[in-house]
Short mmCIF file of C-alpha atoms in Angstrom, two decimals:
data_model
loop_
_atom_site.label_atom_id
_atom_site.label_comp_id
_atom_site.label_asym_id
_atom_site.label_seq_id
_atom_site.Cartn_x
_atom_site.Cartn_y
_atom_site.Cartn_z
CA LEU A 1 106.45 89.10 90.83
CA GLN A 2 106.11 91.05 87.59
CA ASN A 3 104.18 88.17 86.02
CA TYR A 4 101.77 88.16 88.95
CA LEU A 5 101.25 91.93 89.03
CA GLY A 6 101.14 92.36 85.27
CA ILE A 7 103.41 95.40 85.39
CA PRO A 8 107.10 95.94 86.13
CA LEU A 9 108.12 97.10 89.57
CA PRO A 10 109.56 100.62 89.65
CA ALA A 11 113.20 99.53 89.93
CA LYS A 12 114.26 101.95 87.19
CA GLY A 13 113.32 105.02 89.21
CA LEU A 14 113.66 103.68 92.73
CA ASP A 15 117.16 105.01 93.36
CA GLN A 16 116.07 108.55 92.47
CA TRP A 17 112.75 108.24 94.30
CA LEU A 18 114.62 107.19 97.46
CA LYS A 19 116.39 110.56 97.26
CA GLY A 20 113.04 112.31 96.82
CA GLU A 21 113.80 113.18 93.22
CA PRO A 22 111.99 112.26 90.00
CA ARG A 23 113.92 110.10 87.59
CA THR A 24 115.06 111.78 84.42
CA GLY A 25 113.37 111.10 81.12
CA THR A 26 109.67 111.21 82.06
CA ALA A 27 107.27 113.84 83.35
CA ALA A 28 106.76 114.09 87.11
CA SER A 29 105.12 116.27 89.71
CA ILE A 30 106.40 116.78 93.22
CA LEU A 31 104.76 118.30 96.29
CA ARG A 32 107.07 119.54 99.05
CA ASP A 33 106.39 120.21 102.73
CA LEU A 34 107.28 123.40 104.61
CA GLN A 35 110.86 122.18 105.09
CA ALA A 36 111.18 121.64 101.29
CA ARG A 37 111.29 117.85 101.73
CA PRO A 38 109.35 115.75 99.23
CA GLU A 39 105.89 114.88 100.49
CA ARG A 40 104.38 113.33 97.35
CA LEU A 41 105.93 112.49 94.00
CA THR A 42 103.96 111.26 90.99
CA GLN A 43 105.72 109.68 88.02
CA ASP A 44 105.22 106.79 85.58
CA ASP A 45 101.71 106.16 87.00
CA TRP A 46 103.22 105.67 90.48
CA THR A 47 102.42 107.90 93.45
CA ILE A 48 105.08 108.00 96.15
CA ASN A 49 104.23 109.39 99.59
CA TYR A 50 107.08 110.23 101.94
CA ARG A 51 107.06 110.37 105.75
CA TRP A 52 109.82 111.96 107.77
CA ASN A 53 110.82 111.48 111.40
CA GLU A 54 111.63 114.20 113.95
CA GLN A 55 115.31 114.06 112.95
CA HIS A 56 114.26 114.89 109.34
CA LYS A 57 115.24 111.44 108.10
CA LEU A 58 113.06 109.42 105.76
CA SER A 59 111.06 106.96 107.87
CA GLU A 60 108.49 105.61 105.41
CA MET A 61 107.94 105.57 101.67
CA ASN A 62 104.64 104.34 100.23
CA LEU A 63 104.41 103.58 96.53
CA GLY A 64 101.03 103.07 94.90
CA ARG A 65 99.71 102.38 91.43
CA LYS A 66 96.51 101.13 89.84
CA SER A 67 96.72 98.12 87.54
CA GLU A 68 94.38 95.75 85.73
CA ALA A 69 94.88 93.29 88.60
CA GLY A 70 93.87 95.95 91.14
CA PRO A 71 95.76 98.49 93.21
CA ILE A 72 99.42 97.86 93.97
CA GLU A 73 100.86 99.20 97.20
CA ILE A 74 104.46 98.89 98.33
CA LYS A 75 105.58 100.18 101.72
CA LEU A 76 109.23 100.72 102.57
CA LEU A 77 110.12 101.36 106.22
CA PHE A 78 113.46 102.81 107.27
CA ASP A 79 114.92 102.14 110.70
CA HIS A 80 117.69 104.59 111.57
CA VAL A 81 120.05 103.12 114.15
CA GLN A 82 121.58 105.56 116.62
CA GLU A 83 125.36 105.65 116.37
#
């Protein structure tokens, strides 16, 4: 996939980004909503947009970046099963 896209996927920061936090070691900016949850995080030329459900759980995470091959968009959807 990296050969096709021409850039590495953001695996290095993904674990932190899933928590709504920037990864350490590079500059980042973060925009928070009224409940102090991350709404948009920008780091390493990636922009991550977060969506939250009514139970305040992460429901969607959209990662975007421009590259020589064109824009790259990755969408992660989270399905929270009721226990």
